[in-house]
Amino acid sequence: MRILVAGGSGVLGTRVVNRLVRAGHEVCATTRRADREPLVTASGAKPVVMDALVADDVTRAVEVSAPDVIIHELTDLASLDFAGNARLRVEGTANLAAAAAAHGVEHLVAQSIAWVYEPGEGPAEETAPLARTADGAAAFPSVEALEEAVLGLRNGVVLRYGLLYGPDTWYAPDGDAYRRAAEGEVVATTAWTSFVHVDDAAEATVDALTWPAGVVNVVDDAPAHVEEWGPRLVAFAGGSVRSISARAEGRTASNARARSLGWTPRHPSWRDSWLEEFGA
Ligand SMILES: NC(=O)c1ccc[n+]([C@@H]2O[C@H](COP(=O)([O-])OP(=O)(O)OC[C@H]3O[C@@H](n4cnc5c(N)ncnc54)[C@H](OP(=O)(O)O)[C@@H]3O)[C@@H](O)[C@H]2O)c1
């Protein structure tokens, strides 16, 4: 297939591109930065310079790559810019979906998050209610906007990834969460957490090219509370616990649907894989 990976220069995007190229697909991958074109070329894809917030850029990227399918791995999290990331989810996704539709591309696979669910009993299936604020508004409005834009296409697939860990992520030894843990502090987005190894997330994304339209949780088999994983992270990072907290209670997610579609995580439990990752 001809595939455009929006955000193909990122931590996850690069892993997805590598796998697509190895599988024999013809891949174009985007970056905003001309100086990153060699990095994209080295991953086996054709670079396309695009700012997702500029509609004309996105239209041109879709024109030149003429894809059968678009994979959306755009985030603005490398510098922990959460407001910028929310804007990218809303405006970048809208631009991508509009350019796709205008060029007859109805197949879009996009990154979302698995910690969107309203607190409840046990791991959430994809149909479970999404979190609301006290006044009933969406707790993650930009995520809901992203998902709505993707699912508006005939073959839109939303992947709700768990919290990524593994090389190059926030939980790698040079990552932000690990660095904080070394100082004894863990602040989880939601207390109930589902993790996924970054390589498993990339693998699921390639598998998702053959999945039907809809939403799929991409998480490991080992949902856990921050009171369990927080102290372990601190210990791996060589710190001693000062404070473990979470911004919200949240709910873990079930991977039953992803597994039923044929995805099998190579790292089914963070409990085992953290030992490998951190060499402890
Ligand atoms: N589920 C999760 O837990 C989760 C999800 C995502 C990220 N993260 C964390 O965030 C960190 C960064 O990972 P990442 O792969 O998402 O980020 P990244 O490595 O910075 O990749 C983001 C991608 O989006 C592109 N991008 C950003 N803003 C753009 C814009 N306005 N227009 C076009 N392209 C744009 C970047 O392109 P450029 O080459 O132009 O920068 C890059 O290709 C990781 O360490 C990871 O742990 C966690």
XYZ file of C-alpha atoms and ligand atoms in Angstrom:
328
model
C 0.000 0.000 0.000
C 0.944 3.647 -0.287
C 0.926 5.011 3.237
C 1.365 8.523 4.627
C 2.540 8.566 8.246
C 1.779 11.994 9.722
C 4.271 12.370 12.578
C 6.510 9.703 11.068
C 9.628 11.311 12.537
C 8.510 10.799 16.155
C 9.251 8.161 18.775
C 6.267 6.069 17.767
C 6.106 7.241 14.148
C 9.641 6.088 13.371
C 8.896 2.616 14.770
C 5.722 2.423 12.675
C 7.565 3.561 9.532
C 10.326 0.970 10.046
C 7.771 -1.820 10.280
C 5.753 -0.608 7.272
C 8.865 -0.361 5.100
C 9.998 -3.861 6.149
C 6.536 -5.158 5.206
C 7.029 -3.760 1.693
C 4.739 -0.726 1.803
C 5.572 2.517 0.006
C 5.782 5.058 2.818
C 5.879 8.844 3.041
C 6.487 10.309 6.502
C 6.061 13.886 7.687
C 8.145 16.230 9.791
C 7.912 19.999 10.238
C 11.659 20.317 10.069
C 13.733 20.179 6.905
C 16.757 19.217 9.033
C 14.941 15.994 9.984
C 14.456 14.865 6.371
C 17.641 12.723 6.476
C 16.304 10.962 9.598
C 13.090 10.141 7.759
C 14.986 8.975 4.675
C 17.127 6.725 6.878
C 13.973 5.065 8.222
C 13.129 4.068 4.640
C 10.362 6.584 4.010
C 10.109 9.536 1.662
C 10.116 12.749 3.746
C 7.346 15.312 3.399
C 7.681 18.613 5.260
C 4.325 19.565 6.751
C 2.922 21.616 9.621
C -0.358 19.940 10.538
C -1.729 23.261 11.810
C -1.468 24.725 8.299
C -4.300 23.330 6.178
C -2.528 24.006 2.853
C 0.532 22.085 4.057
C -1.599 19.089 4.922
C -3.425 19.193 1.593
C -0.098 19.287 -0.243
C 1.266 16.383 1.795
C -1.756 14.257 0.907
C -1.490 15.338 -2.737
C 2.181 14.423 -3.130
C 1.951 11.145 -1.239
C -1.365 10.030 -2.828
C -1.890 7.488 -0.033
C -4.277 4.548 0.230
C -4.208 5.065 3.970
C -3.021 7.740 6.404
C -1.580 6.943 9.833
C -1.825 9.816 12.317
C 0.935 9.812 14.973
C 1.084 13.589 15.498
C 1.674 14.695 19.071
C 3.303 17.693 20.669
C 4.416 15.941 23.839
C 8.180 15.818 23.394
C 8.402 19.205 25.152
C 5.426 18.463 27.469
C 3.389 21.165 25.716
C -0.093 19.916 26.687
C -1.960 22.968 25.350
C -0.118 22.693 22.044
C -0.872 18.986 21.984
C -4.590 19.626 22.506
C -4.560 22.130 19.651
C -2.769 19.641 17.431
C -5.351 16.979 18.261
C -8.217 19.267 17.307
C -6.867 21.359 14.422
C -4.241 18.975 13.080
C -6.677 16.072 12.981
C -9.387 18.221 11.387
C -6.928 19.316 8.690
C -5.829 15.739 8.090
C -9.373 14.351 7.931
C -10.478 17.155 5.587
C -7.501 16.672 3.248
C -8.065 12.910 3.298
C -11.745 13.236 2.421
C -10.988 15.790 -0.313
C -8.595 13.322 -1.942
C -10.874 10.308 -1.611
C -8.854 8.737 1.220
C -11.348 7.169 3.626
C -8.886 5.078 5.612
C -7.275 6.854 8.573
C -5.648 5.137 11.569
C -5.044 7.538 14.444
C -3.393 7.711 17.848
C -5.606 8.315 20.868
C -5.267 7.531 24.585
C -6.606 4.736 26.808
C -7.023 6.787 30.003
C -10.198 8.526 28.780
C -12.686 6.344 30.619
C -15.024 7.322 33.445
C -14.084 5.525 36.695
C -15.795 2.144 36.910
C -15.414 -1.488 37.799
C -12.552 -3.380 36.091
C -10.841 -2.673 32.756
C -13.020 -0.706 30.315
C -14.158 -2.030 26.953
C -14.170 0.527 24.131
C -17.905 1.209 24.574
C -17.539 2.286 28.218
C -18.476 5.914 29.031
C -15.770 8.540 28.660
C -14.709 10.669 31.623
C -16.718 13.801 32.446
C -15.983 16.771 34.674
C -18.230 17.647 37.639
C -20.382 19.859 35.391
C -20.772 17.105 32.771
C -18.300 18.427 30.188
C -15.824 16.131 28.450
C -12.743 15.619 30.630
C -10.629 15.201 27.472
C -12.382 17.424 24.893
C -9.489 17.443 22.416
C -9.371 13.637 22.438
C -13.093 13.427 21.779
C -12.725 15.936 18.907
C -9.870 13.896 17.418
C -11.819 10.655 17.636
C -14.958 12.206 16.133
C -13.000 13.548 13.147
C -11.343 10.164 12.525
C -14.526 8.151 12.942
C -16.264 10.518 10.515
C -14.345 8.845 7.687
C -15.732 5.602 6.243
C -12.758 3.593 7.502
C -11.530 5.547 10.506
C -9.703 3.528 13.164
C -8.935 5.046 16.577
C -6.190 3.379 18.622
C -6.417 4.168 22.320
C -2.832 3.503 23.376
C -1.979 2.901 27.011
C 0.805 4.814 28.691
C 3.850 4.239 26.517
C 7.013 2.925 28.107
C 10.245 1.596 26.644
C 13.168 3.226 24.823
C 12.778 6.951 24.031
C 9.593 7.362 26.107
C 8.992 9.355 29.284
C 9.704 6.151 31.232
C 13.132 5.490 29.713
C 16.123 6.437 31.898
C 16.529 9.771 30.090
C 12.770 10.434 30.091
C 10.863 12.980 32.139
C 8.874 10.537 34.316
C 11.987 8.533 35.126
C 13.971 11.657 36.022
C 11.211 12.783 38.391
C 11.074 9.287 39.884
C 14.785 9.506 40.592
C 13.875 12.487 42.776
C 11.176 10.443 44.517
C 8.154 11.950 42.786
C 5.501 10.239 40.633
C 2.511 12.154 39.258
C 0.235 9.872 37.258
C -2.347 11.306 34.869
C -4.818 8.759 36.233
C -4.283 6.549 39.291
C -5.572 3.456 37.477
C -3.151 2.928 34.618
C -2.825 0.703 31.559
C 0.650 0.583 30.044
C 1.833 -0.531 26.611
C 5.397 -1.034 25.411
C 6.198 1.398 22.588
C 7.191 -1.477 20.250
C 3.894 -3.270 20.902
C 2.033 -0.028 20.168
C 3.888 0.261 16.844
C 3.123 -3.376 16.009
C -0.584 -2.866 16.766
C -0.632 0.176 14.509
C 0.611 -1.866 11.549
C -1.857 -4.661 12.392
C -4.622 -2.034 12.495
C -4.302 -1.499 8.737
C -6.567 -4.547 8.365
C -8.900 -3.804 11.288
C -12.478 -2.611 10.771
C -13.503 0.984 11.444
C -13.958 1.834 15.109
C -12.114 2.183 18.390
C -9.576 -0.296 19.783
C -7.715 -0.154 23.106
C -4.000 -0.936 22.684
C -2.817 -1.788 26.181
C -0.987 -4.626 27.910
C -2.578 -7.369 30.037
C -1.555 -5.880 33.369
C -3.678 -2.931 34.523
C -2.288 -1.424 37.716
C -2.718 1.337 40.272
C -0.081 4.037 40.679
C 0.312 2.924 44.307
C 1.759 -0.285 42.835
C 3.818 0.979 39.913
C 4.863 4.352 41.301
C 7.127 3.009 44.078
C 8.630 0.461 41.662
C 9.530 3.203 39.201
C 11.119 5.230 41.975
C 13.124 2.176 43.083
C 14.315 1.460 39.508
C 15.336 5.105 39.152
C 17.377 4.842 42.338
C 15.286 7.282 44.339
C 13.331 7.025 47.548
C 9.616 7.820 47.561
C 8.723 11.432 48.442
C 5.284 11.661 46.833
C 3.047 9.430 44.706
C -0.076 11.082 43.337
C -2.499 11.158 40.415
C -4.462 13.957 38.753
C -7.604 11.779 38.519
C -8.847 8.323 39.472
C -9.387 7.091 35.887
C -9.982 3.534 34.803
C -7.842 0.885 33.163
C -8.640 -0.458 29.691
C -9.217 -3.957 28.344
C -7.292 -5.274 25.318
C -9.831 -8.036 24.606
C -10.887 -6.427 21.323
C -7.324 -5.894 20.061
C -6.490 -9.497 20.951
C -9.644 -10.732 19.192
C -8.444 -8.869 16.080
C -5.138 -10.766 16.186
C -2.775 -8.455 18.093
C -0.584 -10.136 20.696
C 1.659 -7.919 22.808
C 5.240 -9.173 23.089
C 5.372 -7.435 26.449
C 2.111 -8.609 28.042
C 2.987 -7.234 31.464
C 4.918 -4.101 32.411
C 5.694 -5.950 35.672
C 8.048 -8.296 33.779
C 9.169 -5.910 31.043
C 10.210 -3.104 33.377
C 12.767 -5.515 34.806
C 14.220 -5.941 31.278
C 13.945 -2.255 30.407
C 15.584 -0.973 33.554
C 18.041 -3.849 33.885
C 17.258 -4.290 37.557
N 0.218 7.248 25.086
C 1.296 7.821 25.619
O 1.712 7.544 26.736
C 2.076 8.788 24.796
C 1.644 9.149 23.524
C 2.445 9.998 22.780
C 3.647 10.455 23.302
N 4.031 10.082 24.532
C 5.337 10.518 25.076
O 5.739 11.687 24.444
C 7.094 11.605 24.077
C 7.195 12.074 22.654
O 6.730 11.027 21.792
P 6.047 11.266 20.405
O 6.468 10.258 19.424
O 4.591 11.405 20.542
O 6.588 12.707 20.080
P 7.635 13.069 19.067
O 8.742 12.115 19.085
O 7.944 14.496 19.291
O 6.796 12.898 17.723
C 5.731 13.709 17.419
C 5.554 13.718 15.934
O 4.558 14.665 15.635
C 5.133 15.642 14.770
N 4.536 16.945 15.022
C 4.389 17.578 16.196
N 3.753 18.760 16.001
C 3.488 18.845 14.673
C 2.843 19.786 13.845
N 2.316 20.929 14.310
N 2.755 19.524 12.535
C 3.279 18.415 12.022
N 3.913 17.482 12.736
C 3.995 17.688 14.057
C 6.610 15.617 15.032
O 7.294 16.103 13.887
P 8.647 16.980 13.968
O 9.687 16.124 13.322
O 8.308 18.166 13.181
O 8.911 17.284 15.418
C 6.815 14.131 15.206
O 6.875 13.468 13.974
C 7.545 10.169 24.216
O 8.633 10.144 25.063
C 6.343 9.444 24.796
O 6.685 8.802 26.008
C 3.278 9.265 25.308
